[in-house]
């Protein structure tokens, strides 16, 4: 059995179309949408609406953890857009819909997917075809192994679209229970797995996920979210923890075989 795993696609539909080649199934751990590319500030919804110079400025502020200044810049830009008669919600949703139409069409059959923190779950049913199974706080058997899926991220100052409370996230982890492969968008709360070396900050990992790894001991914990982690893999209580969140940059899926 061969399964390819991707996360943090962020608009890379070209490579996504080939990501399932040679595999029995594709798994996607979310963040399909590209709002702002920290490596190339000309890509994404934000520069499309406000220009590259403003994208440069907001990335600089966020990287310096000057979140209130970044939010103030955002409020000014969105206010200017509102005065043109275009609301923030309609501008974002229109751009997301264009990306989703292209990205979901690139998924092979079968695909198993969960949400990332920048995704908009309510839109997925409109774009997920019959070959795509969306799971969140649920399990599925693939090739004789049980896979559990937990989507979304935890609350942060970034206020991305699908952030939930620690309690809600922990409930989904508990609902999944014991599995062979635990698939999440965010990593367990381990510093070296959560630190992004390019953004120069710690992303939020889940303590509930870390507890589940230590107590249920799945064979694998697969996740993304941190694009340039300090370490890409670590072993915890016999579980191989692997960051697969490099798809936007590399176009290469992680391969799981048994």
PDB file of C-alpha atoms in Angstrom:
ATOM      1  CA  UNK A   1       0.000   0.000   0.000  1.00  0.00           C
ATOM      2  CA  UNK A   2       1.297   3.444  -0.912  1.00  0.00           C
ATOM      3  CA  UNK A   3      -0.240   6.706   0.334  1.00  0.00           C
ATOM      4  CA  UNK A   4       0.986  10.201  -0.517  1.00  0.00           C
ATOM      5  CA  UNK A   5       0.520  12.936   2.100  1.00  0.00           C
ATOM      6  CA  UNK A   6       0.549  16.710   1.511  1.00  0.00           C
ATOM      7  CA  UNK A   7      -0.144  19.737   3.656  1.00  0.00           C
ATOM      8  CA  UNK A   8       0.010  23.499   3.243  1.00  0.00           C
ATOM      9  CA  UNK A   9      -0.725  23.438  -0.466  1.00  0.00           C
ATOM     10  CA  UNK A  10      -1.326  27.212  -0.468  1.00  0.00           C
ATOM     11  CA  UNK A  11      -2.461  27.539  -4.051  1.00  0.00           C
ATOM     12  CA  UNK A  12      -0.032  25.082  -5.660  1.00  0.00           C
ATOM     13  CA  UNK A  13      -2.618  23.410  -7.903  1.00  0.00           C
ATOM     14  CA  UNK A  14      -0.072  22.513 -10.587  1.00  0.00           C
ATOM     15  CA  UNK A  15       1.898  20.141  -8.367  1.00  0.00           C
ATOM     16  CA  UNK A  16      -1.238  19.007  -6.538  1.00  0.00           C
ATOM     17  CA  UNK A  17      -2.569  17.553  -9.802  1.00  0.00           C
ATOM     18  CA  UNK A  18       0.416  15.180  -9.888  1.00  0.00           C
ATOM     19  CA  UNK A  19       0.704  14.542  -6.145  1.00  0.00           C
ATOM     20  CA  UNK A  20      -1.257  11.297  -6.239  1.00  0.00           C
ATOM     21  CA  UNK A  21       0.666   9.730  -9.129  1.00  0.00           C
ATOM     22  CA  UNK A  22       1.660   6.162  -8.243  1.00  0.00           C
ATOM     23  CA  UNK A  23      -0.248   6.182  -4.955  1.00  0.00           C
ATOM     24  CA  UNK A  24      -3.290   4.231  -3.832  1.00  0.00           C
ATOM     25  CA  UNK A  25      -4.641   7.338  -2.083  1.00  0.00           C
ATOM     26  CA  UNK A  26      -3.803  10.970  -1.383  1.00  0.00           C
ATOM     27  CA  UNK A  27      -4.113  12.578   2.050  1.00  0.00           C
ATOM     28  CA  UNK A  28      -4.278  16.371   2.367  1.00  0.00           C
ATOM     29  CA  UNK A  29      -3.861  18.007   5.778  1.00  0.00           C
ATOM     30  CA  UNK A  30      -5.230  21.398   4.841  1.00  0.00           C
ATOM     31  CA  UNK A  31      -4.309  24.992   4.131  1.00  0.00           C
ATOM     32  CA  UNK A  32      -5.344  24.916   0.505  1.00  0.00           C
ATOM     33  CA  UNK A  33      -5.834  28.673   0.413  1.00  0.00           C
ATOM     34  CA  UNK A  34      -2.978  31.074  -0.280  1.00  0.00           C
ATOM     35  CA  UNK A  35      -3.674  34.350   1.495  1.00  0.00           C
ATOM     36  CA  UNK A  36      -0.099  35.622   1.667  1.00  0.00           C
ATOM     37  CA  UNK A  37       3.112  33.848   0.711  1.00  0.00           C
ATOM     38  CA  UNK A  38       5.845  34.742   3.204  1.00  0.00           C
ATOM     39  CA  UNK A  39       8.521  33.611   0.735  1.00  0.00           C
ATOM     40  CA  UNK A  40       7.106  35.435  -2.308  1.00  0.00           C
ATOM     41  CA  UNK A  41       5.018  38.430  -1.264  1.00  0.00           C
ATOM     42  CA  UNK A  42       3.584  38.809  -4.764  1.00  0.00           C
ATOM     43  CA  UNK A  43       1.489  35.630  -4.410  1.00  0.00           C
ATOM     44  CA  UNK A  44      -1.868  35.305  -2.686  1.00  0.00           C
ATOM     45  CA  UNK A  45      -5.125  37.056  -1.952  1.00  0.00           C
ATOM     46  CA  UNK A  46      -3.580  39.914   0.057  1.00  0.00           C
ATOM     47  CA  UNK A  47      -1.201  41.239  -2.634  1.00  0.00           C
ATOM     48  CA  UNK A  48      -3.896  40.634  -5.252  1.00  0.00           C
ATOM     49  CA  UNK A  49      -6.122  43.072  -3.375  1.00  0.00           C
ATOM     50  CA  UNK A  50      -3.608  45.518  -1.895  1.00  0.00           C
ATOM     51  CA  UNK A  51      -0.342  45.259  -3.836  1.00  0.00           C
ATOM     52  CA  UNK A  52       3.097  43.854  -3.098  1.00  0.00           C
ATOM     53  CA  UNK A  53       4.350  46.877  -1.129  1.00  0.00           C
ATOM     54  CA  UNK A  54       1.603  46.455   1.455  1.00  0.00           C
ATOM     55  CA  UNK A  55       2.260  42.713   1.536  1.00  0.00           C
ATOM     56  CA  UNK A  56       5.937  43.465   2.246  1.00  0.00           C
ATOM     57  CA  UNK A  57       4.917  45.760   5.090  1.00  0.00           C
ATOM     58  CA  UNK A  58       2.502  43.349   6.781  1.00  0.00           C
ATOM     59  CA  UNK A  59       4.988  40.461   6.602  1.00  0.00           C
ATOM     60  CA  UNK A  60       7.686  42.644   8.174  1.00  0.00           C
ATOM     61  CA  UNK A  61       5.350  43.647  11.009  1.00  0.00           C
ATOM     62  CA  UNK A  62       4.132  40.104  11.685  1.00  0.00           C
ATOM     63  CA  UNK A  63       7.649  38.687  11.591  1.00  0.00           C
ATOM     64  CA  UNK A  64       8.670  41.281  14.172  1.00  0.00           C
ATOM     65  CA  UNK A  65       5.617  40.220  16.233  1.00  0.00           C
ATOM     66  CA  UNK A  66       4.210  43.729  15.960  1.00  0.00           C
ATOM     67  CA  UNK A  67       0.736  42.280  15.572  1.00  0.00           C
ATOM     68  CA  UNK A  68      -1.224  45.364  16.623  1.00  0.00           C
ATOM     69  CA  UNK A  69       0.555  47.476  13.994  1.00  0.00           C
ATOM     70  CA  UNK A  70      -0.089  44.760  11.398  1.00  0.00           C
ATOM     71  CA  UNK A  71      -3.784  44.745  12.337  1.00  0.00           C
ATOM     72  CA  UNK A  72      -3.888  48.553  12.132  1.00  0.00           C
ATOM     73  CA  UNK A  73      -2.432  48.427   8.625  1.00  0.00           C
ATOM     74  CA  UNK A  74      -4.965  45.759   7.698  1.00  0.00           C
ATOM     75  CA  UNK A  75      -7.858  47.799   9.078  1.00  0.00           C
ATOM     76  CA  UNK A  76      -6.764  50.821   7.033  1.00  0.00           C
ATOM     77  CA  UNK A  77      -6.468  48.804   3.826  1.00  0.00           C
ATOM     78  CA  UNK A  78      -9.790  47.017   4.315  1.00  0.00           C
ATOM     79  CA  UNK A  79     -11.432  50.349   5.142  1.00  0.00           C
ATOM     80  CA  UNK A  80     -10.179  51.780   1.864  1.00  0.00           C
ATOM     81  CA  UNK A  81     -11.579  48.757   0.028  1.00  0.00           C
ATOM     82  CA  UNK A  82     -14.934  49.110   1.828  1.00  0.00           C
ATOM     83  CA  UNK A  83     -15.197  52.671   0.566  1.00  0.00           C
ATOM     84  CA  UNK A  84     -15.046  51.360  -2.999  1.00  0.00           C
ATOM     85  CA  UNK A  85     -18.229  49.389  -2.305  1.00  0.00           C
ATOM     86  CA  UNK A  86     -16.537  45.991  -1.993  1.00  0.00           C
ATOM     87  CA  UNK A  87     -16.824  44.350   1.428  1.00  0.00           C
ATOM     88  CA  UNK A  88     -13.985  42.447   3.041  1.00  0.00           C
ATOM     89  CA  UNK A  89     -16.085  39.280   3.256  1.00  0.00           C
ATOM     90  CA  UNK A  90     -17.094  39.260  -0.396  1.00  0.00           C
ATOM     91  CA  UNK A  91     -13.568  40.051  -1.608  1.00  0.00           C
ATOM     92  CA  UNK A  92     -12.021  37.222   0.410  1.00  0.00           C
ATOM     93  CA  UNK A  93     -14.744  34.701  -0.334  1.00  0.00           C
ATOM     94  CA  UNK A  94     -14.606  35.405  -4.055  1.00  0.00           C
ATOM     95  CA  UNK A  95     -10.833  34.866  -4.118  1.00  0.00           C
ATOM     96  CA  UNK A  96     -11.084  31.722  -1.965  1.00  0.00           C
ATOM     97  CA  UNK A  97     -13.771  30.288  -4.214  1.00  0.00           C
ATOM     98  CA  UNK A  98     -11.570  30.778  -7.267  1.00  0.00           C
ATOM     99  CA  UNK A  99      -8.727  28.963  -5.550  1.00  0.00           C
ATOM    100  CA  UNK A 100     -10.946  26.146  -4.252  1.00  0.00           C
ATOM    101  CA  UNK A 101     -12.450  25.484  -7.682  1.00  0.00           C
ATOM    102  CA  UNK A 102      -8.967  24.945  -9.108  1.00  0.00           C
ATOM    103  CA  UNK A 103      -7.529  23.029  -6.140  1.00  0.00           C
ATOM    104  CA  UNK A 104     -10.370  20.584  -5.518  1.00  0.00           C
ATOM    105  CA  UNK A 105     -10.447  19.788  -9.229  1.00  0.00           C
ATOM    106  CA  UNK A 106      -6.795  18.710  -8.909  1.00  0.00           C
ATOM    107  CA  UNK A 107      -7.480  16.111  -6.191  1.00  0.00           C
ATOM    108  CA  UNK A 108      -7.182  12.498  -7.398  1.00  0.00           C
ATOM    109  CA  UNK A 109      -9.638   9.754  -6.493  1.00  0.00           C
ATOM    110  CA  UNK A 110      -9.476   8.797  -3.657  1.00  0.00           C
ATOM    111  CA  UNK A 111      -8.433  11.772  -1.547  1.00  0.00           C
ATOM    112  CA  UNK A 112      -8.882  12.089   2.223  1.00  0.00           C
ATOM    113  CA  UNK A 113      -8.689  15.685   3.434  1.00  0.00           C
ATOM    114  CA  UNK A 114      -9.015  17.808   6.537  1.00  0.00           C
ATOM    115  CA  UNK A 115      -9.027  21.568   7.076  1.00  0.00           C
ATOM    116  CA  UNK A 116      -6.114  23.870   7.779  1.00  0.00           C
ATOM    117  CA  UNK A 117      -6.337  27.014   9.876  1.00  0.00           C
ATOM    118  CA  UNK A 118      -6.590  29.267   6.787  1.00  0.00           C
ATOM    119  CA  UNK A 119      -9.347  27.207   5.179  1.00  0.00           C
ATOM    120  CA  UNK A 120     -13.086  27.984   5.237  1.00  0.00           C
ATOM    121  CA  UNK A 121     -14.857  24.685   6.090  1.00  0.00           C
ATOM    122  CA  UNK A 122     -18.362  25.840   5.130  1.00  0.00           C
ATOM    123  CA  UNK A 123     -17.281  26.172   1.488  1.00  0.00           C
ATOM    124  CA  UNK A 124     -15.743  22.704   1.134  1.00  0.00           C
ATOM    125  CA  UNK A 125     -18.993  20.778   0.446  1.00  0.00           C
ATOM    126  CA  UNK A 126     -19.501  22.890  -2.681  1.00  0.00           C
ATOM    127  CA  UNK A 127     -16.150  21.837  -4.164  1.00  0.00           C
ATOM    128  CA  UNK A 128     -15.319  18.376  -2.789  1.00  0.00           C
ATOM    129  CA  UNK A 129     -16.195  15.827  -5.467  1.00  0.00           C
ATOM    130  CA  UNK A 130     -17.345  12.236  -4.866  1.00  0.00           C
ATOM    131  CA  UNK A 131     -13.736  11.029  -4.751  1.00  0.00           C
ATOM    132  CA  UNK A 132     -12.809  13.373  -1.880  1.00  0.00           C
ATOM    133  CA  UNK A 133     -13.659  12.404   1.706  1.00  0.00           C
ATOM    134  CA  UNK A 134     -13.516  15.277   4.209  1.00  0.00           C
ATOM    135  CA  UNK A 135     -12.822  14.271   7.813  1.00  0.00           C
ATOM    136  CA  UNK A 136     -12.471  16.300  11.025  1.00  0.00           C
ATOM    137  CA  UNK A 137     -12.486  14.521  14.375  1.00  0.00           C
ATOM    138  CA  UNK A 138     -13.149  11.284  12.479  1.00  0.00           C
ATOM    139  CA  UNK A 139     -11.458   8.017  11.481  1.00  0.00           C
ATOM    140  CA  UNK A 140     -11.223   6.007   8.276  1.00  0.00           C
ATOM    141  CA  UNK A 141      -9.584   2.738   7.284  1.00  0.00           C
ATOM    142  CA  UNK A 142      -7.115   2.885   4.396  1.00  0.00           C
ATOM    143  CA  UNK A 143      -5.433  -0.324   3.297  1.00  0.00           C
ATOM    144  CA  UNK A 144      -6.053  -2.063   6.595  1.00  0.00           C
ATOM    145  CA  UNK A 145      -4.725   0.778   8.769  1.00  0.00           C
ATOM    146  CA  UNK A 146      -6.857   3.213  10.778  1.00  0.00           C
ATOM    147  CA  UNK A 147      -6.244   6.910  10.106  1.00  0.00           C
ATOM    148  CA  UNK A 148      -7.589   9.665  12.349  1.00  0.00           C
ATOM    149  CA  UNK A 149      -8.069  13.244  11.141  1.00  0.00           C
ATOM    150  CA  UNK A 150      -8.247  16.487  13.124  1.00  0.00           C
ATOM    151  CA  UNK A 151      -8.335  19.770  11.220  1.00  0.00           C
ATOM    152  CA  UNK A 152      -7.943  23.433  12.008  1.00  0.00           C
ATOM    153  CA  UNK A 153      -5.632  25.373  14.294  1.00  0.00           C
ATOM    154  CA  UNK A 154      -5.684  26.869  17.770  1.00  0.00           C
ATOM    155  CA  UNK A 155      -6.454  30.511  18.514  1.00  0.00           C
ATOM    156  CA  UNK A 156      -3.609  32.956  17.796  1.00  0.00           C
ATOM    157  CA  UNK A 157      -3.116  36.719  17.333  1.00  0.00           C
ATOM    158  CA  UNK A 158      -3.177  36.044  13.560  1.00  0.00           C
ATOM    159  CA  UNK A 159      -6.941  35.314  13.739  1.00  0.00           C
ATOM    160  CA  UNK A 160      -7.008  33.020  10.717  1.00  0.00           C
ATOM    161  CA  UNK A 161     -10.393  31.656   9.558  1.00  0.00           C
ATOM    162  CA  UNK A 162     -10.458  28.198  11.176  1.00  0.00           C
ATOM    163  CA  UNK A 163      -8.999  28.645  14.652  1.00  0.00           C
ATOM    164  CA  UNK A 164     -10.760  26.944  17.556  1.00  0.00           C
ATOM    165  CA  UNK A 165     -10.346  26.760  21.326  1.00  0.00           C
ATOM    166  CA  UNK A 166      -7.993  24.309  23.023  1.00  0.00           C
ATOM    167  CA  UNK A 167     -11.026  22.590  24.521  1.00  0.00           C
ATOM    168  CA  UNK A 168     -12.779  22.081  21.190  1.00  0.00           C
ATOM    169  CA  UNK A 169      -9.572  20.816  19.620  1.00  0.00           C
ATOM    170  CA  UNK A 170      -8.958  18.386  22.499  1.00  0.00           C
ATOM    171  CA  UNK A 171     -12.495  17.025  22.093  1.00  0.00           C
ATOM    172  CA  UNK A 172     -11.797  16.192  18.453  1.00  0.00           C
ATOM    173  CA  UNK A 173      -8.543  14.472  19.384  1.00  0.00           C
ATOM    174  CA  UNK A 174     -10.410  12.422  21.983  1.00  0.00           C
ATOM    175  CA  UNK A 175     -13.128  11.528  19.475  1.00  0.00           C
ATOM    176  CA  UNK A 176     -10.532  10.076  17.119  1.00  0.00           C
ATOM    177  CA  UNK A 177      -9.130   7.773  19.818  1.00  0.00           C
ATOM    178  CA  UNK A 178      -6.536   5.100  19.092  1.00  0.00           C
ATOM    179  CA  UNK A 179      -5.389   4.969  15.476  1.00  0.00           C
ATOM    180  CA  UNK A 180      -2.427   3.741  13.473  1.00  0.00           C
ATOM    181  CA  UNK A 181      -1.803   7.124  11.826  1.00  0.00           C
ATOM    182  CA  UNK A 182      -2.868  10.401  13.432  1.00  0.00           C
ATOM    183  CA  UNK A 183      -3.278  13.121  10.774  1.00  0.00           C
ATOM    184  CA  UNK A 184      -3.579  16.738  11.915  1.00  0.00           C
ATOM    185  CA  UNK A 185      -2.937  20.148  10.439  1.00  0.00           C
ATOM    186  CA  UNK A 186      -0.965  21.478  13.409  1.00  0.00           C
ATOM    187  CA  UNK A 187       1.935  19.743  15.178  1.00  0.00           C
ATOM    188  CA  UNK A 188       2.109  18.441  18.727  1.00  0.00           C
ATOM    189  CA  UNK A 189       3.284  21.019  21.250  1.00  0.00           C
ATOM    190  CA  UNK A 190       7.004  20.270  20.946  1.00  0.00           C
ATOM    191  CA  UNK A 191       9.210  23.399  20.601  1.00  0.00           C
ATOM    192  CA  UNK A 192      11.500  22.103  17.864  1.00  0.00           C
ATOM    193  CA  UNK A 193       8.503  20.968  15.796  1.00  0.00           C
ATOM    194  CA  UNK A 194       6.700  24.310  16.256  1.00  0.00           C
ATOM    195  CA  UNK A 195       9.462  26.817  15.532  1.00  0.00           C
ATOM    196  CA  UNK A 196       9.516  28.311  12.027  1.00  0.00           C
ATOM    197  CA  UNK A 197      13.084  29.255  11.127  1.00  0.00           C
ATOM    198  CA  UNK A 198      12.082  31.715   8.383  1.00  0.00           C
ATOM    199  CA  UNK A 199       9.161  33.453  10.114  1.00  0.00           C
ATOM    200  CA  UNK A 200      11.311  33.369  13.289  1.00  0.00           C
ATOM    201  CA  UNK A 201       8.482  32.481  15.621  1.00  0.00           C
ATOM    202  CA  UNK A 202       6.838  29.568  17.378  1.00  0.00           C
ATOM    203  CA  UNK A 203       3.582  28.437  15.794  1.00  0.00           C
ATOM    204  CA  UNK A 204       0.963  26.971  18.109  1.00  0.00           C
ATOM    205  CA  UNK A 205       1.127  23.233  18.616  1.00  0.00           C
ATOM    206  CA  UNK A 206      -1.406  21.149  20.502  1.00  0.00           C
ATOM    207  CA  UNK A 207      -0.823  19.835  24.031  1.00  0.00           C
ATOM    208  CA  UNK A 208      -3.847  17.528  23.573  1.00  0.00           C
ATOM    209  CA  UNK A 209      -2.238  16.055  20.464  1.00  0.00           C
ATOM    210  CA  UNK A 210       1.044  15.527  22.313  1.00  0.00           C
ATOM    211  CA  UNK A 211      -0.836  13.788  25.142  1.00  0.00           C
ATOM    212  CA  UNK A 212      -2.642  11.536  22.653  1.00  0.00           C
ATOM    213  CA  UNK A 213       0.658  10.562  21.028  1.00  0.00           C
ATOM    214  CA  UNK A 214       2.156   9.650  24.399  1.00  0.00           C
ATOM    215  CA  UNK A 215      -0.855   7.666  25.573  1.00  0.00           C
ATOM    216  CA  UNK A 216      -2.211   5.980  22.432  1.00  0.00           C
ATOM    217  CA  UNK A 217       1.123   5.630  20.594  1.00  0.00           C
ATOM    218  CA  UNK A 218       0.104   5.688  16.934  1.00  0.00           C
ATOM    219  CA  UNK A 219       2.712   4.501  14.443  1.00  0.00           C
ATOM    220  CA  UNK A 220       2.799   7.926  12.832  1.00  0.00           C
ATOM    221  CA  UNK A 221       1.778  11.484  13.636  1.00  0.00           C
ATOM    222  CA  UNK A 222       1.626  13.467  10.393  1.00  0.00           C
ATOM    223  CA  UNK A 223       1.078  17.235  10.321  1.00  0.00           C
ATOM    224  CA  UNK A 224       1.985  20.480   8.566  1.00  0.00           C
ATOM    225  CA  UNK A 225       1.351  24.142   9.479  1.00  0.00           C
ATOM    226  CA  UNK A 226       5.000  24.998  10.221  1.00  0.00           C
ATOM    227  CA  UNK A 227       6.518  25.595   6.802  1.00  0.00           C
ATOM    228  CA  UNK A 228      10.217  25.721   7.740  1.00  0.00           C
ATOM    229  CA  UNK A 229      10.458  23.853  11.059  1.00  0.00           C
ATOM    230  CA  UNK A 230      13.596  23.618  13.136  1.00  0.00           C
ATOM    231  CA  UNK A 231      13.281  19.832  12.778  1.00  0.00           C
ATOM    232  CA  UNK A 232      11.033  17.981  10.346  1.00  0.00           C
ATOM    233  CA  UNK A 233      10.683  14.781  12.347  1.00  0.00           C
ATOM    234  CA  UNK A 234      11.016  13.497  15.884  1.00  0.00           C
ATOM    235  CA  UNK A 235      10.242  10.296  17.786  1.00  0.00           C
ATOM    236  CA  UNK A 236       7.888  10.481  20.754  1.00  0.00           C
ATOM    237  CA  UNK A 237       7.139   7.319  22.737  1.00  0.00           C
ATOM    238  CA  UNK A 238       7.721   5.194  19.656  1.00  0.00           C
ATOM    239  CA  UNK A 239       5.598   7.403  17.361  1.00  0.00           C
ATOM    240  CA  UNK A 240       7.293   8.801  14.264  1.00  0.00           C
ATOM    241  CA  UNK A 241       6.237  12.471  14.099  1.00  0.00           C
ATOM    242  CA  UNK A 242       6.692  13.936  10.614  1.00  0.00           C
ATOM    243  CA  UNK A 243       6.121  17.454   9.305  1.00  0.00           C
ATOM    244  CA  UNK A 244       4.758  17.231   5.748  1.00  0.00           C
ATOM    245  CA  UNK A 245       3.969  20.947   5.457  1.00  0.00           C
ATOM    246  CA  UNK A 246       6.359  21.781   2.658  1.00  0.00           C
ATOM    247  CA  UNK A 247       4.175  21.089  -0.361  1.00  0.00           C
ATOM    248  CA  UNK A 248       3.739  24.676  -1.542  1.00  0.00           C
ATOM    249  CA  UNK A 249       7.494  25.141  -1.792  1.00  0.00           C
ATOM    250  CA  UNK A 250       8.596  21.691  -2.993  1.00  0.00           C
ATOM    251  CA  UNK A 251       5.565  20.188  -4.748  1.00  0.00           C
ATOM    252  CA  UNK A 252       6.663  16.828  -3.331  1.00  0.00           C
ATOM    253  CA  UNK A 253       4.364  14.649  -1.209  1.00  0.00           C
ATOM    254  CA  UNK A 254       5.465  12.585   1.760  1.00  0.00           C
ATOM    255  CA  UNK A 255       5.289   8.866   0.940  1.00  0.00           C
ATOM    256  CA  UNK A 256       3.885   6.352   3.412  1.00  0.00           C
ATOM    257  CA  UNK A 257       4.204   2.668   2.449  1.00  0.00           C
ATOM    258  CA  UNK A 258       3.295  -0.604   4.153  1.00  0.00           C
TER     259      UNK A 258
END
